[in-house]
Amino acid sequence: MASQHRTARTALAIVLAAVPLAVATAGVGHAAETSVVSVAGVGLDDAHKKDIAMQLVSSAENSSLDWKAQYKYIEDIGDGRGYTAGIIGFCSGTGDMLDLVEHYTDLKPGNILAKYLPALRKVNGSESHSGLGSAFEKDWATAAKDTVFQKAQNDERDRVYFNPAVQQAKADGLRALGQFVYYDAIVMHGPGTDSDSFGGIRKAALKKAKSPAQGGDESAYLKAFMDARKVVMKKEEAHADTSRVDTEQLVFLNARNFDLNPPLKWKVYGDPYSINS
């Protein structure tokens, strides 16, 4: 697992006020290599497309396509946000890990992580491990075997990241590729209205190109969004490698695979990946 490439989130209490339909809290192309299956118009919320999206994100976040193996993942990657854990990188310092454990406890009172809620509330907003530590890490791995905890992780992923991204992308007239581009951005940069968040990136892109919903060209708009995102990525050392855009998303865009249909071939941080079906 390439932990140096794990990305952290901004605080999740920020509402996507600048994104009209979002839910609160919620390189070189290789066209010849990408033979697009003619299954047009299926959104990222289709079960198969959603699984593809999770594999794509996991290739960048975990150097693996096996995203379901990440329920148990937990470590401090030294980015000032405390622990980063689970399928989407819930952070103890940014509030979403606290939200997750609270949701897990709503679903299953008395679970193995419930006793850490006071500590998670205390460390929220900091990089501290006070009241957590190795015992918490061990109990997280144990909880990850519980299907209820897995459901809680899926629920919070959808509430905070996936659903708002797909909803806004559809409102902007984007097909599955654009929906994924939004989702990957909100995973890395978090929801919000500041310039370094998903909302800020979208706002910057709209200054350069019209969205399809505004009558603009889908390819030109997605290129503008990717360019705006890379500006933000390069501001922080942990995000400065922009290959998840340059050798992944741009490959699909240059192939005009707007429906994100397999087979898909891409690279992240120099490592090659493929999804054949």
PDB file of C-alpha atoms in Angstrom:
ATOM      1  CA  MET A   1       0.000   0.000   0.000  1.00  0.00           C
ATOM      2  CA  ALA A   2       1.542   3.300  -1.113  1.00  0.00           C
ATOM      3  CA  SER A   3       0.628   5.380   1.909  1.00  0.00           C
ATOM      4  CA  GLN A   4       2.529   8.406   0.615  1.00  0.00           C
ATOM      5  CA  HIS A   5      -0.151   8.740  -2.021  1.00  0.00           C
ATOM      6  CA  ARG A   6      -3.108   8.550   0.351  1.00  0.00           C
ATOM      7  CA  THR A   7      -5.006  11.836   0.309  1.00  0.00           C
ATOM      8  CA  ALA A   8      -6.734  13.674   3.131  1.00  0.00           C
ATOM      9  CA  ARG A   9      -9.955  15.581   3.332  1.00  0.00           C
ATOM     10  CA  THR A  10     -10.992  19.077   4.331  1.00  0.00           C
ATOM     11  CA  ALA A  11     -13.452  19.428   7.177  1.00  0.00           C
ATOM     12  CA  LEU A  12     -16.763  17.926   6.194  1.00  0.00           C
ATOM     13  CA  ALA A  13     -19.036  20.301   8.073  1.00  0.00           C
ATOM     14  CA  ILE A  14     -18.774  22.739   5.156  1.00  0.00           C
ATOM     15  CA  VAL A  15     -21.901  22.787   3.028  1.00  0.00           C
ATOM     16  CA  LEU A  16     -21.571  22.790  -0.736  1.00  0.00           C
ATOM     17  CA  ALA A  17     -23.437  26.084  -0.894  1.00  0.00           C
ATOM     18  CA  ALA A  18     -21.834  27.095  -4.176  1.00  0.00           C
ATOM     19  CA  VAL A  19     -22.985  23.897  -5.839  1.00  0.00           C
ATOM     20  CA  PRO A  20     -26.720  24.276  -6.458  1.00  0.00           C
ATOM     21  CA  LEU A  21     -27.859  20.662  -6.338  1.00  0.00           C
ATOM     22  CA  ALA A  22     -25.274  19.210  -3.999  1.00  0.00           C
ATOM     23  CA  VAL A  23     -26.418  17.693  -0.702  1.00  0.00           C
ATOM     24  CA  ALA A  24     -25.234  19.412   2.451  1.00  0.00           C
ATOM     25  CA  THR A  25     -22.633  17.320   4.292  1.00  0.00           C
ATOM     26  CA  ALA A  26     -23.332  15.382   2.174  1.00  0.00           C
ATOM     27  CA  GLY A  27      -1.233  12.561 -20.454  1.00  0.00           C
ATOM     28  CA  VAL A  28      -1.527  11.262 -23.610  1.00  0.00           C
ATOM     29  CA  GLY A  29      -4.617   9.439 -24.615  1.00  0.00           C
ATOM     30  CA  HIS A  30      -4.372   5.953 -26.018  1.00  0.00           C
ATOM     31  CA  ALA A  31      -7.577   5.749 -28.003  1.00  0.00           C
ATOM     32  CA  ALA A  32      -6.403   2.686 -29.855  1.00  0.00           C
ATOM     33  CA  GLU A  33      -6.051   0.864 -26.559  1.00  0.00           C
ATOM     34  CA  THR A  34      -9.543   1.726 -25.332  1.00  0.00           C
ATOM     35  CA  SER A  35     -12.244  -0.200 -27.157  1.00  0.00           C
ATOM     36  CA  VAL A  36     -15.450   1.324 -25.819  1.00  0.00           C
ATOM     37  CA  VAL A  37     -18.385  -1.026 -25.332  1.00  0.00           C
ATOM     38  CA  SER A  38     -21.564   0.504 -26.717  1.00  0.00           C
ATOM     39  CA  VAL A  39     -23.516   0.783 -23.472  1.00  0.00           C
ATOM     40  CA  ALA A  40     -24.277   4.487 -23.500  1.00  0.00           C
ATOM     41  CA  GLY A  41     -26.018   6.600 -20.938  1.00  0.00           C
ATOM     42  CA  VAL A  42     -25.477   4.538 -17.782  1.00  0.00           C
ATOM     43  CA  GLY A  43     -24.628   6.789 -14.861  1.00  0.00           C
ATOM     44  CA  LEU A  44     -22.025   6.247 -12.184  1.00  0.00           C
ATOM     45  CA  ASP A  45     -24.785   5.280  -9.759  1.00  0.00           C
ATOM     46  CA  ASP A  46     -25.324   2.078 -11.753  1.00  0.00           C
ATOM     47  CA  ALA A  47     -23.959  -0.715  -9.534  1.00  0.00           C
ATOM     48  CA  HIS A  48     -21.322  -1.871 -12.028  1.00  0.00           C
ATOM     49  CA  LYS A  49     -20.170   1.670 -12.837  1.00  0.00           C
ATOM     50  CA  LYS A  50     -19.978   2.483  -9.145  1.00  0.00           C
ATOM     51  CA  ASP A  51     -17.717  -0.519  -8.602  1.00  0.00           C
ATOM     52  CA  ILE A  52     -15.513   0.698 -11.457  1.00  0.00           C
ATOM     53  CA  ALA A  53     -15.338   4.123  -9.813  1.00  0.00           C
ATOM     54  CA  MET A  54     -14.300   2.549  -6.517  1.00  0.00           C
ATOM     55  CA  GLN A  55     -11.566   0.562  -8.260  1.00  0.00           C
ATOM     56  CA  LEU A  56     -10.286   3.695 -10.000  1.00  0.00           C
ATOM     57  CA  VAL A  57     -10.139   5.634  -6.737  1.00  0.00           C
ATOM     58  CA  SER A  58      -8.505   2.721  -4.938  1.00  0.00           C
ATOM     59  CA  SER A  59      -5.776   2.522  -7.561  1.00  0.00           C
ATOM     60  CA  ALA A  60      -4.735   6.035  -6.548  1.00  0.00           C
ATOM     61  CA  GLU A  61      -5.543   5.862  -2.846  1.00  0.00           C
ATOM     62  CA  ASN A  62      -4.310   2.341  -2.111  1.00  0.00           C
ATOM     63  CA  SER A  63      -2.260   1.198  -5.125  1.00  0.00           C
ATOM     64  CA  SER A  64      -4.784  -1.622  -5.527  1.00  0.00           C
ATOM     65  CA  LEU A  65      -8.047  -2.261  -7.332  1.00  0.00           C
ATOM     66  CA  ASP A  66      -9.330  -4.276  -4.361  1.00  0.00           C
ATOM     67  CA  TRP A  67     -11.246  -1.466  -2.689  1.00  0.00           C
ATOM     68  CA  LYS A  68     -13.194  -3.850  -0.461  1.00  0.00           C
ATOM     69  CA  ALA A  69      -9.943  -4.843   1.237  1.00  0.00           C
ATOM     70  CA  GLN A  70      -9.659  -1.280   2.550  1.00  0.00           C
ATOM     71  CA  TYR A  71     -12.411  -1.430   5.181  1.00  0.00           C
ATOM     72  CA  LYS A  72      -9.667  -2.450   7.632  1.00  0.00           C
ATOM     73  CA  TYR A  73      -7.100   0.114   6.491  1.00  0.00           C
ATOM     74  CA  ILE A  74      -5.892   2.578   9.147  1.00  0.00           C
ATOM     75  CA  GLU A  75      -2.711   4.600   9.578  1.00  0.00           C
ATOM     76  CA  ASP A  76      -1.391   8.073  10.256  1.00  0.00           C
ATOM     77  CA  ILE A  77       0.172   9.251   7.015  1.00  0.00           C
ATOM     78  CA  GLY A  78       1.758  12.303   8.645  1.00  0.00           C
ATOM     79  CA  ASP A  79      -0.397  14.931   6.971  1.00  0.00           C
ATOM     80  CA  GLY A  80      -1.600  16.614  10.146  1.00  0.00           C
ATOM     81  CA  ARG A  81      -5.061  15.060  10.006  1.00  0.00           C
ATOM     82  CA  GLY A  82      -4.537  12.208  12.452  1.00  0.00           C
ATOM     83  CA  TYR A  83      -5.624   8.759  11.366  1.00  0.00           C
ATOM     84  CA  THR A  84      -6.697   8.063   7.801  1.00  0.00           C
ATOM     85  CA  ALA A  85      -8.798   4.912   7.511  1.00  0.00           C
ATOM     86  CA  GLY A  86     -11.350   2.867   5.627  1.00  0.00           C
ATOM     87  CA  ILE A  87     -12.526   2.714   2.049  1.00  0.00           C
ATOM     88  CA  ILE A  88     -12.499   6.457   1.452  1.00  0.00           C
ATOM     89  CA  GLY A  89      -9.869   7.729   3.884  1.00  0.00           C
ATOM     90  CA  PHE A  90     -11.998   8.856   6.837  1.00  0.00           C
ATOM     91  CA  CYS A  91      -9.822  11.120   9.007  1.00  0.00           C
ATOM     92  CA  SER A  92      -9.852  11.496  12.782  1.00  0.00           C
ATOM     93  CA  GLY A  93      -8.827  15.132  12.461  1.00  0.00           C
ATOM     94  CA  THR A  94     -11.472  16.279   9.984  1.00  0.00           C
ATOM     95  CA  GLY A  95     -14.717  14.998  11.455  1.00  0.00           C
ATOM     96  CA  ASP A  96     -15.693  12.311   8.972  1.00  0.00           C
ATOM     97  CA  MET A  97     -14.227   9.480  11.058  1.00  0.00           C
ATOM     98  CA  LEU A  98     -16.256  10.723  14.007  1.00  0.00           C
ATOM     99  CA  ASP A  99     -19.372  10.848  11.822  1.00  0.00           C
ATOM    100  CA  LEU A 100     -18.669   7.310  10.671  1.00  0.00           C
ATOM    101  CA  VAL A 101     -18.289   5.839  14.155  1.00  0.00           C
ATOM    102  CA  GLU A 102     -21.395   7.702  15.323  1.00  0.00           C
ATOM    103  CA  HIS A 103     -23.331   6.228  12.407  1.00  0.00           C
ATOM    104  CA  TYR A 104     -21.947   2.754  13.151  1.00  0.00           C
ATOM    105  CA  THR A 105     -23.079   3.165  16.756  1.00  0.00           C
ATOM    106  CA  ASP A 106     -26.543   4.228  15.622  1.00  0.00           C
ATOM    107  CA  LEU A 107     -26.726   1.042  13.560  1.00  0.00           C
ATOM    108  CA  LYS A 108     -25.155  -1.167  16.217  1.00  0.00           C
ATOM    109  CA  PRO A 109     -25.090   0.256  19.769  1.00  0.00           C
ATOM    110  CA  GLY A 110     -22.286  -1.099  21.925  1.00  0.00           C
ATOM    111  CA  ASN A 111     -20.033  -1.945  18.984  1.00  0.00           C
ATOM    112  CA  ILE A 112     -16.287  -2.311  19.518  1.00  0.00           C
ATOM    113  CA  LEU A 113     -15.545   1.274  18.413  1.00  0.00           C
ATOM    114  CA  ALA A 114     -18.307   3.014  20.393  1.00  0.00           C
ATOM    115  CA  LYS A 115     -16.064   3.418  23.436  1.00  0.00           C
ATOM    116  CA  TYR A 116     -13.754   5.660  21.402  1.00  0.00           C
ATOM    117  CA  LEU A 117     -16.405   8.275  20.624  1.00  0.00           C
ATOM    118  CA  PRO A 118     -15.345  10.618  23.450  1.00  0.00           C
ATOM    119  CA  ALA A 119     -11.730  10.458  22.248  1.00  0.00           C
ATOM    120  CA  LEU A 120     -12.716  11.012  18.614  1.00  0.00           C
ATOM    121  CA  ARG A 121     -14.706  14.077  19.619  1.00  0.00           C
ATOM    122  CA  LYS A 122     -11.709  15.381  21.560  1.00  0.00           C
ATOM    123  CA  VAL A 123      -9.153  14.927  18.763  1.00  0.00           C
ATOM    124  CA  ASN A 124     -11.436  16.247  16.019  1.00  0.00           C
ATOM    125  CA  GLY A 125      -9.694  19.171  14.344  1.00  0.00           C
ATOM    126  CA  SER A 126      -6.218  18.012  15.345  1.00  0.00           C
ATOM    127  CA  GLU A 127      -3.598  15.399  14.529  1.00  0.00           C
ATOM    128  CA  SER A 128      -3.685  13.958  18.050  1.00  0.00           C
ATOM    129  CA  HIS A 129      -4.051  10.241  18.824  1.00  0.00           C
ATOM    130  CA  SER A 130      -4.986  10.923  22.427  1.00  0.00           C
ATOM    131  CA  GLY A 131      -7.283   8.183  23.708  1.00  0.00           C
ATOM    132  CA  LEU A 132      -6.877   6.180  20.490  1.00  0.00           C
ATOM    133  CA  GLY A 133      -3.481   4.661  19.650  1.00  0.00           C
ATOM    134  CA  SER A 134      -2.681   1.004  19.026  1.00  0.00           C
ATOM    135  CA  ALA A 135      -5.793  -0.255  20.826  1.00  0.00           C
ATOM    136  CA  PHE A 136      -7.992   1.780  18.492  1.00  0.00           C
ATOM    137  CA  GLU A 137      -6.070   0.553  15.446  1.00  0.00           C
ATOM    138  CA  LYS A 138      -6.559  -3.060  16.530  1.00  0.00           C
ATOM    139  CA  ASP A 139     -10.253  -2.570  17.246  1.00  0.00           C
ATOM    140  CA  TRP A 140     -10.741  -0.823  13.892  1.00  0.00           C
ATOM    141  CA  ALA A 141      -9.341  -3.898  12.125  1.00  0.00           C
ATOM    142  CA  THR A 142     -11.682  -6.098  14.137  1.00  0.00           C
ATOM    143  CA  ALA A 143     -14.688  -3.888  13.371  1.00  0.00           C
ATOM    144  CA  ALA A 144     -13.833  -4.037   9.666  1.00  0.00           C
ATOM    145  CA  LYS A 145     -14.889  -7.702   9.638  1.00  0.00           C
ATOM    146  CA  ASP A 146     -18.388  -6.670  10.755  1.00  0.00           C
ATOM    147  CA  THR A 147     -20.787  -6.260   7.846  1.00  0.00           C
ATOM    148  CA  VAL A 148     -22.597  -3.560   9.816  1.00  0.00           C
ATOM    149  CA  PHE A 149     -19.396  -1.496   9.966  1.00  0.00           C
ATOM    150  CA  GLN A 150     -18.841  -2.090   6.270  1.00  0.00           C
ATOM    151  CA  LYS A 151     -22.370  -0.816   5.641  1.00  0.00           C
ATOM    152  CA  ALA A 152     -21.645   2.249   7.793  1.00  0.00           C
ATOM    153  CA  GLN A 153     -18.546   3.012   5.705  1.00  0.00           C
ATOM    154  CA  ASN A 154     -20.549   2.604   2.493  1.00  0.00           C
ATOM    155  CA  ASP A 155     -23.312   4.832   3.839  1.00  0.00           C
ATOM    156  CA  GLU A 156     -20.956   7.662   4.795  1.00  0.00           C
ATOM    157  CA  ARG A 157     -19.071   7.395   1.510  1.00  0.00           C
ATOM    158  CA  ASP A 158     -22.350   7.845  -0.325  1.00  0.00           C
ATOM    159  CA  ARG A 159     -23.734  10.594   1.896  1.00  0.00           C
ATOM    160  CA  VAL A 160     -20.659  12.796   1.977  1.00  0.00           C
ATOM    161  CA  TYR A 161     -18.870  12.073  -1.291  1.00  0.00           C
ATOM    162  CA  PHE A 162     -20.512   9.877  -3.888  1.00  0.00           C
ATOM    163  CA  ASN A 163     -24.100  11.084  -3.973  1.00  0.00           C
ATOM    164  CA  PRO A 164     -23.306  14.827  -3.948  1.00  0.00           C
ATOM    165  CA  ALA A 165     -20.694  14.377  -6.702  1.00  0.00           C
ATOM    166  CA  VAL A 166     -22.952  12.349  -8.979  1.00  0.00           C
ATOM    167  CA  GLN A 167     -25.953  14.591  -8.362  1.00  0.00           C
ATOM    168  CA  GLN A 168     -24.012  17.732  -9.235  1.00  0.00           C
ATOM    169  CA  ALA A 169     -22.386  16.129 -12.266  1.00  0.00           C
ATOM    170  CA  LYS A 170     -25.762  15.081 -13.627  1.00  0.00           C
ATOM    171  CA  ALA A 171     -27.084  18.613 -13.050  1.00  0.00           C
ATOM    172  CA  ASP A 172     -24.089  19.898 -15.036  1.00  0.00           C
ATOM    173  CA  GLY A 173     -24.962  17.569 -17.903  1.00  0.00           C
ATOM    174  CA  LEU A 174     -22.022  15.205 -17.437  1.00  0.00           C
ATOM    175  CA  ARG A 175     -22.019  11.523 -18.274  1.00  0.00           C
ATOM    176  CA  ALA A 176     -20.327   8.759 -16.252  1.00  0.00           C
ATOM    177  CA  LEU A 177     -16.771   9.958 -16.890  1.00  0.00           C
ATOM    178  CA  GLY A 178     -17.577  13.460 -15.697  1.00  0.00           C
ATOM    179  CA  GLN A 179     -19.421  12.034 -12.709  1.00  0.00           C
ATOM    180  CA  PHE A 180     -16.285  10.093 -11.816  1.00  0.00           C
ATOM    181  CA  VAL A 181     -14.084  13.165 -12.313  1.00  0.00           C
ATOM    182  CA  TYR A 182     -16.275  15.011  -9.801  1.00  0.00           C
ATOM    183  CA  TYR A 183     -16.278  12.087  -7.378  1.00  0.00           C
ATOM    184  CA  ASP A 184     -12.505  11.678  -7.418  1.00  0.00           C
ATOM    185  CA  ALA A 185     -12.110  15.407  -6.819  1.00  0.00           C
ATOM    186  CA  ILE A 186     -14.505  15.507  -3.874  1.00  0.00           C
ATOM    187  CA  VAL A 187     -12.754  12.486  -2.348  1.00  0.00           C
ATOM    188  CA  MET A 188      -9.391  14.253  -2.439  1.00  0.00           C
ATOM    189  CA  HIS A 189     -10.392  17.858  -1.782  1.00  0.00           C
ATOM    190  CA  GLY A 190     -13.575  17.515   0.242  1.00  0.00           C
ATOM    191  CA  PRO A 191     -16.893  19.301  -0.154  1.00  0.00           C
ATOM    192  CA  GLY A 192     -16.888  23.017   0.485  1.00  0.00           C
ATOM    193  CA  THR A 193     -16.925  26.474  -1.062  1.00  0.00           C
ATOM    194  CA  ASP A 194     -13.323  27.607  -0.575  1.00  0.00           C
ATOM    195  CA  SER A 195     -10.978  27.748  -3.551  1.00  0.00           C
ATOM    196  CA  ASP A 196      -9.184  24.515  -2.651  1.00  0.00           C
ATOM    197  CA  SER A 197     -12.365  22.435  -2.277  1.00  0.00           C
ATOM    198  CA  PHE A 198     -14.532  20.681  -4.837  1.00  0.00           C
ATOM    199  CA  GLY A 199     -16.882  23.681  -4.982  1.00  0.00           C
ATOM    200  CA  GLY A 200     -13.987  26.058  -5.586  1.00  0.00           C
ATOM    201  CA  ILE A 201     -12.523  23.877  -8.327  1.00  0.00           C
ATOM    202  CA  ARG A 202     -15.883  23.694 -10.072  1.00  0.00           C
ATOM    203  CA  LYS A 203     -16.298  27.455  -9.833  1.00  0.00           C
ATOM    204  CA  ALA A 204     -12.853  27.998 -11.379  1.00  0.00           C
ATOM    205  CA  ALA A 205     -13.674  25.574 -14.215  1.00  0.00           C
ATOM    206  CA  LEU A 206     -16.943  27.351 -14.981  1.00  0.00           C
ATOM    207  CA  LYS A 207     -14.999  30.593 -15.462  1.00  0.00           C
ATOM    208  CA  LYS A 208     -13.054  28.906 -18.254  1.00  0.00           C
ATOM    209  CA  ALA A 209     -15.726  26.798 -19.965  1.00  0.00           C
ATOM    210  CA  LYS A 210     -19.480  26.288 -20.003  1.00  0.00           C
ATOM    211  CA  SER A 211     -20.836  23.021 -18.674  1.00  0.00           C
ATOM    212  CA  PRO A 212     -22.911  20.850 -21.032  1.00  0.00           C
ATOM    213  CA  ALA A 213     -26.011  21.943 -19.111  1.00  0.00           C
ATOM    214  CA  GLN A 214     -25.117  25.518 -20.085  1.00  0.00           C
ATOM    215  CA  GLY A 215     -24.679  24.543 -23.719  1.00  0.00           C
ATOM    216  CA  GLY A 216     -20.943  23.964 -23.514  1.00  0.00           C
ATOM    217  CA  ASP A 217     -18.807  21.169 -24.923  1.00  0.00           C
ATOM    218  CA  GLU A 218     -18.438  18.257 -22.495  1.00  0.00           C
ATOM    219  CA  SER A 219     -14.798  17.577 -23.379  1.00  0.00           C
ATOM    220  CA  ALA A 220     -13.763  21.227 -23.095  1.00  0.00           C
ATOM    221  CA  TYR A 221     -15.503  21.621 -19.766  1.00  0.00           C
ATOM    222  CA  LEU A 222     -13.965  18.467 -18.264  1.00  0.00           C
ATOM    223  CA  LYS A 223     -10.527  19.597 -19.442  1.00  0.00           C
ATOM    224  CA  ALA A 224     -11.090  22.951 -17.728  1.00  0.00           C
ATOM    225  CA  PHE A 225     -12.154  21.173 -14.535  1.00  0.00           C
ATOM    226  CA  MET A 226      -9.096  18.918 -14.575  1.00  0.00           C
ATOM    227  CA  ASP A 227      -6.802  21.880 -15.164  1.00  0.00           C
ATOM    228  CA  ALA A 228      -8.385  23.789 -12.267  1.00  0.00           C
ATOM    229  CA  ARG A 229      -8.028  20.750 -10.040  1.00  0.00           C
ATOM    230  CA  LYS A 230      -4.350  20.312 -10.858  1.00  0.00           C
ATOM    231  CA  VAL A 231      -3.677  23.889  -9.786  1.00  0.00           C
ATOM    232  CA  VAL A 232      -5.105  23.029  -6.375  1.00  0.00           C
ATOM    233  CA  MET A 233      -3.299  19.678  -6.179  1.00  0.00           C
ATOM    234  CA  LYS A 234       0.078  21.295  -6.742  1.00  0.00           C
ATOM    235  CA  LYS A 235      -0.410  23.558  -3.728  1.00  0.00           C
ATOM    236  CA  GLU A 236       0.072  20.663  -1.299  1.00  0.00           C
ATOM    237  CA  GLU A 237       3.016  18.280  -1.367  1.00  0.00           C
ATOM    238  CA  ALA A 238       0.855  15.222  -0.639  1.00  0.00           C
ATOM    239  CA  HIS A 239      -1.206  15.948  -3.746  1.00  0.00           C
ATOM    240  CA  ALA A 240       1.468  17.344  -6.058  1.00  0.00           C
ATOM    241  CA  ASP A 241       1.683  14.225  -8.229  1.00  0.00           C
ATOM    242  CA  THR A 242      -1.168  14.811 -10.678  1.00  0.00           C
ATOM    243  CA  SER A 243      -0.952  11.462 -12.469  1.00  0.00           C
ATOM    244  CA  ARG A 244      -4.433  10.418 -11.294  1.00  0.00           C
ATOM    245  CA  VAL A 245      -5.581  13.177 -13.642  1.00  0.00           C
ATOM    246  CA  ASP A 246      -2.902  13.103 -16.335  1.00  0.00           C
ATOM    247  CA  THR A 247      -2.504   9.364 -16.897  1.00  0.00           C
ATOM    248  CA  GLU A 248      -5.943   8.236 -15.761  1.00  0.00           C
ATOM    249  CA  GLN A 249      -8.790  10.679 -16.318  1.00  0.00           C
ATOM    250  CA  LEU A 250      -7.242  12.402 -19.334  1.00  0.00           C
ATOM    251  CA  VAL A 251      -6.628   9.030 -20.978  1.00  0.00           C
ATOM    252  CA  PHE A 252     -10.349   8.307 -20.814  1.00  0.00           C
ATOM    253  CA  LEU A 253     -11.242  11.837 -21.917  1.00  0.00           C
ATOM    254  CA  ASN A 254      -8.867  11.784 -24.876  1.00  0.00           C
ATOM    255  CA  ALA A 255     -10.419   8.472 -25.910  1.00  0.00           C
ATOM    256  CA  ARG A 256     -13.814  10.223 -25.637  1.00  0.00           C
ATOM    257  CA  ASN A 257     -15.014   7.454 -23.349  1.00  0.00           C
ATOM    258  CA  PHE A 258     -17.659   9.661 -21.759  1.00  0.00           C
ATOM    259  CA  ASP A 259     -19.637   6.660 -20.534  1.00  0.00           C
ATOM    260  CA  LEU A 260     -16.570   5.196 -18.777  1.00  0.00           C
ATOM    261  CA  ASN A 261     -17.062   1.824 -20.397  1.00  0.00           C
ATOM    262  CA  PRO A 262     -14.454  -0.917 -20.068  1.00  0.00           C
ATOM    263  CA  PRO A 263     -11.976  -2.051 -21.097  1.00  0.00           C
ATOM    264  CA  LEU A 264     -10.091   0.694 -19.280  1.00  0.00           C
ATOM    265  CA  LYS A 265      -6.306   1.055 -19.108  1.00  0.00           C
ATOM    266  CA  TRP A 266      -4.509   3.718 -17.079  1.00  0.00           C
ATOM    267  CA  LYS A 267      -1.553   4.483 -14.843  1.00  0.00           C
ATOM    268  CA  VAL A 268      -1.319   6.109 -11.423  1.00  0.00           C
ATOM    269  CA  TYR A 269       2.054   7.097  -9.947  1.00  0.00           C
ATOM    270  CA  GLY A 270       3.617   5.123 -12.784  1.00  0.00           C
ATOM    271  CA  ASP A 271       1.822   1.854 -11.983  1.00  0.00           C
ATOM    272  CA  PRO A 272      -0.350   0.323 -14.749  1.00  0.00           C
ATOM    273  CA  TYR A 273      -3.906  -0.880 -14.127  1.00  0.00           C
ATOM    274  CA  SER A 274      -6.731  -2.230 -16.225  1.00  0.00           C
ATOM    275  CA  ILE A 275     -10.408  -3.145 -15.933  1.00  0.00           C
ATOM    276  CA  ASN A 276     -11.489  -5.436 -18.719  1.00  0.00           C
ATOM    277  CA  SER A 277     -15.200  -5.777 -18.117  1.00  0.00           C
TER     278      SER A 277
END
